[in-house]
PDB file of C-alpha atoms in Angstrom:
ATOM      1  CA  MET D   2      -7.115  11.972 -10.241  1.00 62.00           C
ATOM      2  CA  SER D   3      -5.416   9.375  -8.106  1.00 89.00           C
ATOM      3  CA  ASN D   4      -5.942   5.978  -9.657  1.00 95.00           C
ATOM      4  CA  THR D   5      -3.758   2.999  -8.854  1.00 97.00           C
ATOM      5  CA  GLY D   6      -3.417   0.267 -11.464  1.00 97.00           C
ATOM      6  CA  ILE D   7      -1.770  -3.061 -10.605  1.00 98.00           C
ATOM      7  CA  LYS D   8      -1.388  -5.727 -13.270  1.00 98.00           C
ATOM      8  CA  VAL D   9       0.445  -9.047 -13.001  1.00 98.00           C
ATOM      9  CA  GLN D  10       0.291 -10.686 -16.396  1.00 98.00           C
ATOM     10  CA  LEU D  11       1.789 -13.151 -18.866  1.00 98.00           C
ATOM     11  CA  GLU D  12       1.294 -10.834 -21.864  1.00 98.00           C
ATOM     12  CA  ASP D  13       3.510  -8.003 -23.010  1.00 98.00           C
ATOM     13  CA  PHE D  14       2.305  -4.402 -22.608  1.00 98.00           C
ATOM     14  CA  ASP D  15       2.578  -1.333 -24.803  1.00 98.00           C
ATOM     15  CA  PHE D  16       4.590   1.512 -23.283  1.00 97.00           C
ATOM     16  CA  GLY D  17       2.698   4.226 -25.213  1.00 97.00           C
ATOM     17  CA  ASP D  18      -0.696   2.886 -24.179  1.00 98.00           C
ATOM     18  CA  GLU D  19       0.369   2.781 -20.519  1.00 97.00           C
ATOM     19  CA  VAL D  20       1.641   6.374 -20.575  1.00 97.00           C
ATOM     20  CA  ASP D  21      -1.548   7.511 -22.351  1.00 96.00           C
ATOM     21  CA  ALA D  22      -3.598   5.812 -19.642  1.00 96.00           C
ATOM     22  CA  LEU D  23      -1.644   7.626 -16.892  1.00 96.00           C
ATOM     23  CA  GLU D  24      -2.186  10.986 -18.592  1.00 94.00           C
ATOM     24  CA  ALA D  25      -5.771  10.514 -19.802  1.00 93.00           C
ATOM     25  CA  ASP D  26      -8.075  13.290 -18.527  1.00 87.00           C
ATOM     26  CA  ASN D  27      -5.351  14.219 -16.064  1.00 92.00           C
ATOM     27  CA  HIS D  28      -4.746  17.971 -16.278  1.00 93.00           C
ATOM     28  CA  VAL D  29      -3.589  18.494 -12.707  1.00 95.00           C
ATOM     29  CA  ASP D  30      -0.266  16.642 -12.906  1.00 96.00           C
ATOM     30  CA  GLY D  31       2.694  18.150 -14.746  1.00 95.00           C
ATOM     31  CA  ALA D  32       5.131  15.302 -14.128  1.00 97.00           C
ATOM     32  CA  VAL D  33       5.110  11.774 -15.487  1.00 97.00           C
ATOM     33  CA  VAL D  34       7.974   9.438 -14.562  1.00 98.00           C
ATOM     34  CA  THR D  35       8.171   5.916 -15.953  1.00 98.00           C
ATOM     35  CA  PHE D  36      10.526   2.989 -15.557  1.00 98.00           C
ATOM     36  CA  ILE D  37      10.786  -0.145 -17.657  1.00 98.00           C
ATOM     37  CA  GLY D  38      12.841  -3.174 -16.661  1.00 98.00           C
ATOM     38  CA  ARG D  39      13.842  -5.554 -19.479  1.00 97.00           C
ATOM     39  CA  VAL D  40      15.553  -8.941 -19.758  1.00 97.00           C
ATOM     40  CA  ARG D  41      19.254  -8.453 -20.478  1.00 94.00           C
ATOM     41  CA  ASN D  42      21.482 -10.991 -22.210  1.00 92.00           C
ATOM     42  CA  ASN D  43      24.147 -11.168 -19.511  1.00 89.00           C
ATOM     43  CA  ASN D  44      24.298 -11.600 -15.761  1.00 88.00           C
ATOM     44  CA  ASP D  45      27.241 -12.387 -13.473  1.00 84.00           C
ATOM     45  CA  GLY D  46      29.410 -13.195 -16.490  1.00 85.00           C
ATOM     46  CA  LEU D  47      26.940 -15.666 -18.006  1.00 87.00           C
ATOM     47  CA  GLN D  48      25.212 -15.396 -21.390  1.00 92.00           C
ATOM     48  CA  VAL D  49      21.502 -15.452 -20.636  1.00 92.00           C
ATOM     49  CA  LYS D  50      19.192 -17.068 -23.218  1.00 94.00           C
ATOM     50  CA  HIS D  51      15.817 -16.838 -21.498  1.00 96.00           C
ATOM     51  CA  LEU D  52      14.312 -15.811 -18.199  1.00 97.00           C
ATOM     52  CA  PHE D  53      11.489 -17.585 -16.402  1.00 98.00           C
ATOM     53  CA  LEU D  54       9.504 -15.688 -13.769  1.00 98.00           C
ATOM     54  CA  GLU D  55       7.353 -17.354 -11.133  1.00 98.00           C
ATOM     55  CA  HIS D  56       5.120 -15.460  -8.710  1.00 98.00           C
ATOM     56  CA  TYR D  57       2.713 -16.052  -5.849  1.00 98.00           C
ATOM     57  CA  ALA D  58      -0.676 -15.168  -7.341  1.00 97.00           C
ATOM     58  CA  GLY D  59      -2.763 -13.219  -4.867  1.00 96.00           C
ATOM     59  CA  MET D  60       0.089 -12.177  -2.602  1.00 98.00           C
ATOM     60  CA  THR D  61       1.851 -10.414  -5.473  1.00 98.00           C
ATOM     61  CA  GLU D  62      -1.074  -8.106  -6.224  1.00 98.00           C
ATOM     62  CA  THR D  63      -1.618  -7.356  -2.521  1.00 97.00           C
ATOM     63  CA  CYS D  64       2.068  -6.617  -2.043  1.00 97.00           C
ATOM     64  CA  LEU D  65       2.311  -4.275  -5.066  1.00 98.00           C
ATOM     65  CA  ALA D  66      -0.820  -2.379  -3.996  1.00 98.00           C
ATOM     66  CA  ASP D  67       0.656  -2.004  -0.508  1.00 97.00           C
ATOM     67  CA  ILE D  68       3.927  -0.593  -1.894  1.00 98.00           C
ATOM     68  CA  VAL D  69       1.998   1.978  -3.956  1.00 98.00           C
ATOM     69  CA  GLU D  70      -0.009   2.902  -0.851  1.00 98.00           C
ATOM     70  CA  GLN D  71       3.225   3.477   1.083  1.00 98.00           C
ATOM     71  CA  ALA D  72       4.468   5.722  -1.745  1.00 98.00           C
ATOM     72  CA  ARG D  73       1.217   7.702  -1.669  1.00 98.00           C
ATOM     73  CA  GLN D  74       1.737   8.367   2.045  1.00 98.00           C
ATOM     74  CA  GLN D  75       5.180   9.865   1.426  1.00 97.00           C
ATOM     75  CA  TRP D  76       4.688  11.849  -1.763  1.00 98.00           C
ATOM     76  CA  GLN D  77       1.885  13.735  -3.448  1.00 97.00           C
ATOM     77  CA  LEU D  78       0.971  11.439  -6.317  1.00 98.00           C
ATOM     78  CA  GLY D  79      -1.669  11.353  -9.016  1.00 97.00           C
ATOM     79  CA  ASN D  80      -1.981   8.143 -11.016  1.00 98.00           C
ATOM     80  CA  VAL D  81       0.255   5.174 -10.379  1.00 98.00           C
ATOM     81  CA  SER D  82       0.556   2.100 -12.568  1.00 98.00           C
ATOM     82  CA  VAL D  83       2.609  -1.026 -11.876  1.00 98.00           C
ATOM     83  CA  ILE D  84       2.767  -3.910 -14.354  1.00 98.00           C
ATOM     84  CA  HIS D  85       4.877  -7.001 -13.733  1.00 98.00           C
ATOM     85  CA  ARG D  86       5.045  -9.941 -16.089  1.00 98.00           C
ATOM     86  CA  TYR D  87       5.646 -13.597 -15.259  1.00 98.00           C
ATOM     87  CA  GLY D  88       6.219 -16.768 -17.288  1.00 98.00           C
ATOM     88  CA  GLN D  89       8.787 -17.378 -20.007  1.00 98.00           C
ATOM     89  CA  LEU D  90      10.535 -14.226 -21.282  1.00 98.00           C
ATOM     90  CA  ALA D  91      13.101 -13.677 -24.045  1.00 97.00           C
ATOM     91  CA  ILE D  92      16.075 -11.301 -24.165  1.00 96.00           C
ATOM     92  CA  GLY D  93      14.861  -7.726 -24.518  1.00 97.00           C
ATOM     93  CA  ASP D  94      11.342  -8.503 -23.319  1.00 98.00           C
ATOM     94  CA  LYS D  95       9.791  -6.028 -20.933  1.00 98.00           C
ATOM     95  CA  ILE D  96       9.477  -7.400 -17.372  1.00 98.00           C
ATOM     96  CA  VAL D  97       8.201  -4.511 -15.303  1.00 98.00           C
ATOM     97  CA  PHE D  98       6.625  -1.082 -15.753  1.00 98.00           C
ATOM     98  CA  VAL D  99       6.249   1.603 -13.116  1.00 98.00           C
ATOM     99  CA  GLY D 100       4.527   4.862 -14.050  1.00 98.00           C
ATOM    100  CA  VAL D 101       3.815   7.726 -11.671  1.00 98.00           C
ATOM    101  CA  THR D 102       2.193  11.116 -12.207  1.00 98.00           C
ATOM    102  CA  SER D 103       2.476  14.048  -9.845  1.00 98.00           C
ATOM    103  CA  LYS D 104       2.118  17.801  -9.814  1.00 97.00           C
ATOM    104  CA  HIS D 105       5.893  18.072  -9.466  1.00 94.00           C
ATOM    105  CA  ARG D 106       8.811  16.043 -10.786  1.00 97.00           C
ATOM    106  CA  LYS D 107      10.594  15.356  -7.495  1.00 98.00           C
ATOM    107  CA  ASP D 108       7.659  13.482  -6.015  1.00 98.00           C
ATOM    108  CA  ALA D 109       7.242  11.495  -9.236  1.00 98.00           C
ATOM    109  CA  PHE D 110      10.956  10.586  -9.483  1.00 98.00           C
ATOM    110  CA  SER D 111      11.217   9.612  -5.810  1.00 98.00           C
ATOM    111  CA  ALA D 112       8.012   7.573  -5.792  1.00 98.00           C
ATOM    112  CA  ALA D 113       8.954   5.653  -8.951  1.00 98.00           C
ATOM    113  CA  GLU D 114      12.356   4.789  -7.492  1.00 98.00           C
ATOM    114  CA  PHE D 115      10.852   3.840  -4.118  1.00 98.00           C
ATOM    115  CA  ILE D 116       8.279   1.568  -5.776  1.00 98.00           C
ATOM    116  CA  MET D 117      10.969  -0.229  -7.812  1.00 98.00           C
ATOM    117  CA  ASP D 118      13.323  -0.561  -4.816  1.00 97.00           C
ATOM    118  CA  TYR D 119      10.579  -2.008  -2.624  1.00 97.00           C
ATOM    119  CA  LEU D 120       9.195  -4.239  -5.362  1.00 98.00           C
ATOM    120  CA  LYS D 121      12.652  -5.792  -5.804  1.00 97.00           C
ATOM    121  CA  VAL D 122      12.895  -6.892  -2.174  1.00 96.00           C
ATOM    122  CA  SER D 123       9.300  -7.621  -1.207  1.00 96.00           C
ATOM    123  CA  ALA D 124       7.073  -8.646  -4.131  1.00 98.00           C
ATOM    124  CA  PRO D 125       6.950 -12.470  -4.372  1.00 98.00           C
ATOM    125  CA  PHE D 126       8.569 -13.005  -7.771  1.00 98.00           C
ATOM    126  CA  TRP D 127      11.412 -15.410  -8.506  1.00 98.00           C
ATOM    127  CA  LYS D 128      13.645 -15.400 -11.581  1.00 98.00           C
ATOM    128  CA  LYS D 129      15.145 -18.488 -13.137  1.00 97.00           C
ATOM    129  CA  GLU D 130      17.874 -17.842 -15.692  1.00 96.00           C
ATOM    130  CA  GLN D 131      18.415 -20.142 -18.628  1.00 96.00           C
ATOM    131  CA  THR D 132      22.015 -19.818 -19.832  1.00 93.00           C
ATOM    132  CA  GLU D 133      24.419 -21.701 -22.114  1.00 89.00           C
ATOM    133  CA  GLN D 134      25.633 -23.454 -18.935  1.00 89.00           C
ATOM    134  CA  GLY D 135      22.191 -24.590 -17.805  1.00 93.00           C
ATOM    135  CA  GLU D 136      19.460 -23.046 -15.679  1.00 95.00           C
ATOM    136  CA  HIS D 137      19.437 -21.753 -12.124  1.00 96.00           C
ATOM    137  CA  TRP D 138      17.293 -19.695  -9.752  1.00 97.00           C
ATOM    138  CA  LEU D 139      18.745 -16.274  -9.074  1.00 95.00           C
ATOM    139  CA  ALA D 140      19.912 -15.429  -5.567  1.00 93.00           C
ATOM    140  CA  ALA D 141      18.682 -12.213  -3.948  1.00 91.00           C
ATOM    141  CA  LYS D 142      21.265  -9.419  -4.054  1.00 91.00           C
ATOM    142  CA  LYS D 143      22.456  -7.627  -0.928  1.00 91.00           C
ATOM    143  CA  THR D 144      22.686  -4.407  -2.932  1.00 93.00           C
ATOM    144  CA  ASP D 145      18.943  -4.553  -3.667  1.00 93.00           C
ATOM    145  CA  GLN D 146      18.217  -4.746   0.068  1.00 92.00           C
ATOM    146  CA  GLN D 147      20.593  -1.815   0.674  1.00 92.00           C
ATOM    147  CA  GLU D 148      18.742   0.226  -1.957  1.00 91.00           C
ATOM    148  CA  ALA D 149      15.415  -0.492  -0.262  1.00 94.00           C
ATOM    149  CA  ASP D 150      16.820   0.228   3.212  1.00 93.00           C
ATOM    150  CA  LYS D 151      17.875   3.745   2.235  1.00 92.00           C
ATOM    151  CA  TRP D 152      14.226   4.973   2.181  1.00 91.00           C
TER     152      TRP D 152
ATOM    153  CA  MET Z   7      -8.078 -27.468  11.629  1.00 94.00           C
ATOM    154  CA  THR Z   8      -7.234 -27.647   7.946  1.00 97.00           C
ATOM    155  CA  ILE Z   9      -4.494 -25.567   6.357  1.00 97.00           C
ATOM    156  CA  LYS Z  10      -3.052 -25.212   2.887  1.00 98.00           C
ATOM    157  CA  VAL Z  11       0.722 -25.040   2.478  1.00 98.00           C
ATOM    158  CA  LEU Z  12       2.345 -23.678  -0.708  1.00 98.00           C
ATOM    159  CA  PHE Z  13       5.933 -23.861  -1.934  1.00 98.00           C
ATOM    160  CA  PHE Z  14       7.517 -21.649  -4.571  1.00 98.00           C
ATOM    161  CA  ALA Z  15      10.473 -21.418  -6.943  1.00 98.00           C
ATOM    162  CA  ALA Z  16      13.627 -23.346  -5.950  1.00 97.00           C
ATOM    163  CA  PHE Z  17      11.875 -24.870  -2.901  1.00 98.00           C
ATOM    164  CA  ARG Z  18       8.947 -26.103  -5.022  1.00 98.00           C
ATOM    165  CA  GLU Z  19      11.427 -27.795  -7.367  1.00 97.00           C
ATOM    166  CA  GLN Z  20      13.580 -29.255  -4.589  1.00 97.00           C
ATOM    167  CA  LEU Z  21      10.527 -30.775  -2.882  1.00 98.00           C
ATOM    168  CA  GLY Z  22       8.789 -31.790  -6.104  1.00 97.00           C
ATOM    169  CA  CYS Z  23       5.655 -30.375  -4.495  1.00 97.00           C
ATOM    170  CA  ASP Z  24       3.752 -27.123  -4.942  1.00 97.00           C
ATOM    171  CA  SER Z  25       1.037 -27.536  -2.326  1.00 98.00           C
ATOM    172  CA  LEU Z  26      -0.186 -29.662   0.572  1.00 97.00           C
ATOM    173  CA  THR Z  27      -3.441 -29.742   2.497  1.00 98.00           C
ATOM    174  CA  LEU Z  28      -2.856 -30.687   6.132  1.00 97.00           C
ATOM    175  CA  ASP Z  29      -5.121 -31.411   9.082  1.00 96.00           C
ATOM    176  CA  TYR Z  30      -4.181 -30.730  12.686  1.00 92.00           C
ATOM    177  CA  VAL Z  31      -6.109 -31.159  15.900  1.00 89.00           C
ATOM    178  CA  ASP Z  32      -4.462 -28.183  17.634  1.00 89.00           C
ATOM    179  CA  ASN Z  33      -3.191 -24.829  16.417  1.00 90.00           C
ATOM    180  CA  ILE Z  34       0.520 -24.800  15.604  1.00 96.00           C
ATOM    181  CA  THR Z  35       3.120 -22.139  14.941  1.00 97.00           C
ATOM    182  CA  ILE Z  36       5.123 -21.634  11.747  1.00 98.00           C
ATOM    183  CA  SER Z  37       8.165 -22.963  13.570  1.00 97.00           C
ATOM    184  CA  GLU Z  38       6.331 -26.161  14.607  1.00 97.00           C
ATOM    185  CA  LEU Z  39       4.998 -26.655  11.080  1.00 98.00           C
ATOM    186  CA  GLN Z  40       8.504 -26.262   9.648  1.00 98.00           C
ATOM    187  CA  GLN Z  41       9.800 -28.789  12.161  1.00 97.00           C
ATOM    188  CA  GLN Z  42       7.142 -31.331  11.189  1.00 96.00           C
ATOM    189  CA  LEU Z  43       7.611 -30.857   7.444  1.00 97.00           C
ATOM    190  CA  SER Z  44      11.389 -31.221   7.745  1.00 97.00           C
ATOM    191  CA  HIS Z  45      10.852 -34.856   8.839  1.00 97.00           C
ATOM    192  CA  ARG Z  46       9.319 -35.788   5.487  1.00 97.00           C
ATOM    193  CA  GLY Z  47      12.685 -36.599   3.915  1.00 96.00           C
ATOM    194  CA  ASP Z  48      16.145 -35.371   2.968  1.00 97.00           C
ATOM    195  CA  GLN Z  49      14.978 -32.650   0.596  1.00 98.00           C
ATOM    196  CA  TRP Z  50      12.493 -31.391   3.186  1.00 98.00           C
ATOM    197  CA  GLN Z  51      15.202 -31.316   5.819  1.00 98.00           C
ATOM    198  CA  LYS Z  52      17.368 -29.329   3.395  1.00 97.00           C
ATOM    199  CA  VAL Z  53      14.683 -26.769   2.516  1.00 98.00           C
ATOM    200  CA  PHE Z  54      13.656 -26.182   6.126  1.00 97.00           C
ATOM    201  CA  SER Z  55      17.220 -25.839   7.369  1.00 96.00           C
ATOM    202  CA  ASN Z  56      17.781 -23.043   4.820  1.00 95.00           C
ATOM    203  CA  THR Z  57      18.150 -19.881   6.909  1.00 94.00           C
ATOM    204  CA  ALA Z  58      16.985 -17.712   4.004  1.00 95.00           C
ATOM    205  CA  LEU Z  59      13.540 -19.389   3.953  1.00 97.00           C
ATOM    206  CA  LEU Z  60      10.648 -16.919   4.179  1.00 97.00           C
ATOM    207  CA  SER Z  61       7.157 -17.621   5.502  1.00 98.00           C
ATOM    208  CA  ALA Z  62       3.828 -15.984   4.692  1.00 98.00           C
ATOM    209  CA  VAL Z  63       0.341 -16.571   6.066  1.00 98.00           C
ATOM    210  CA  ASN Z  64      -2.649 -15.401   4.047  1.00 98.00           C
ATOM    211  CA  HIS Z  65      -0.359 -13.298   1.796  1.00 97.00           C
ATOM    212  CA  THR Z  66       1.402 -11.512   4.663  1.00 96.00           C
ATOM    213  CA  MET Z  67       4.998 -12.154   5.702  1.00 96.00           C
ATOM    214  CA  VAL Z  68       5.225 -13.640   9.201  1.00 98.00           C
ATOM    215  CA  ASP Z  69       7.934 -14.760  11.613  1.00 97.00           C
ATOM    216  CA  VAL Z  70       8.325 -18.291  12.958  1.00 96.00           C
ATOM    217  CA  GLU Z  71       6.409 -17.536  16.166  1.00 97.00           C
ATOM    218  CA  HIS Z  72       3.239 -16.805  14.192  1.00 98.00           C
ATOM    219  CA  GLU Z  73       0.336 -19.074  15.120  1.00 97.00           C
ATOM    220  CA  ILE Z  74      -1.493 -20.736  12.235  1.00 97.00           C
ATOM    221  CA  ASN Z  75      -5.297 -20.844  12.315  1.00 96.00           C
ATOM    222  CA  ASP Z  76      -7.945 -22.983  10.645  1.00 96.00           C
ATOM    223  CA  LEU Z  77      -8.187 -22.446   6.862  1.00 97.00           C
ATOM    224  CA  ASP Z  78      -4.991 -20.370   6.720  1.00 97.00           C
ATOM    225  CA  GLU Z  79      -2.889 -20.408   3.568  1.00 98.00           C
ATOM    226  CA  VAL Z  80       0.765 -20.805   4.529  1.00 98.00           C
ATOM    227  CA  ALA Z  81       3.554 -20.270   1.994  1.00 98.00           C
ATOM    228  CA  PHE Z  82       7.284 -21.013   2.141  1.00 98.00           C
ATOM    229  CA  PHE Z  83       9.673 -19.476  -0.385  1.00 98.00           C
ATOM    230  CA  PRO Z  84      13.228 -18.246  -0.983  1.00 98.00           C
ATOM    231  CA  PRO Z  85      14.168 -14.529  -0.974  1.00 97.00           C
ATOM    232  CA  VAL Z  86      12.393 -12.743  -3.825  1.00 97.00           C
ATOM    233  CA  THR Z  87      14.125 -11.708  -7.058  1.00 97.00           C
ATOM    234  CA  GLY Z  88      11.586  -9.811  -9.156  1.00 96.00           C
ATOM    235  CA  GLY Z  89      11.764  -6.470 -10.895  1.00 95.00           C
TER     236      GLY Z  89
END
């Protein structure tokens, strides 16, 4: 069992269904680590009303698959699933899902964190925040690059 | 040669343009393409003088020395902010 699933979609996803899919007919992996990123209502002191996500169709999928491949070279992984949404999102909406199975927890934890850290700095997505004070494109954070550089 | 050029996010909005199809007689580099596009107007000058600008060719990040070939898809965009 070592399937990789990459989905870039407008629609929401169901957490339970995604975990079931990672575990289905998979009796060799004892660890399942998942991460969900959601839209929060505040950023840099501003009240956020909505979030708009743009992406570069084609490059995004290639980039996510490449990140998962890099993770597979460093850790012993079973199934890996990455879902990233784009379009107009509301507060609390799910943005991203990363799910990793492995025989052991350390590989699963590390790979999930690595995938998120790399996704943040290399997958071609751009967020535009709509706040009470108007809308603006978010600037990339130095701290995100530092997180990715630590691997 | 014919190439497609795409713009994303803040750059797409600043330029009021999401894609261009361009014809060139000779191969050019990313740097030369940026130079030519920057002459299209004030907003173009602004976008292409932005030091944070990133370039990709056929879905792979490239540096400014990269040579563009016939039918390549070139993309220019700001630093990414997904996740």
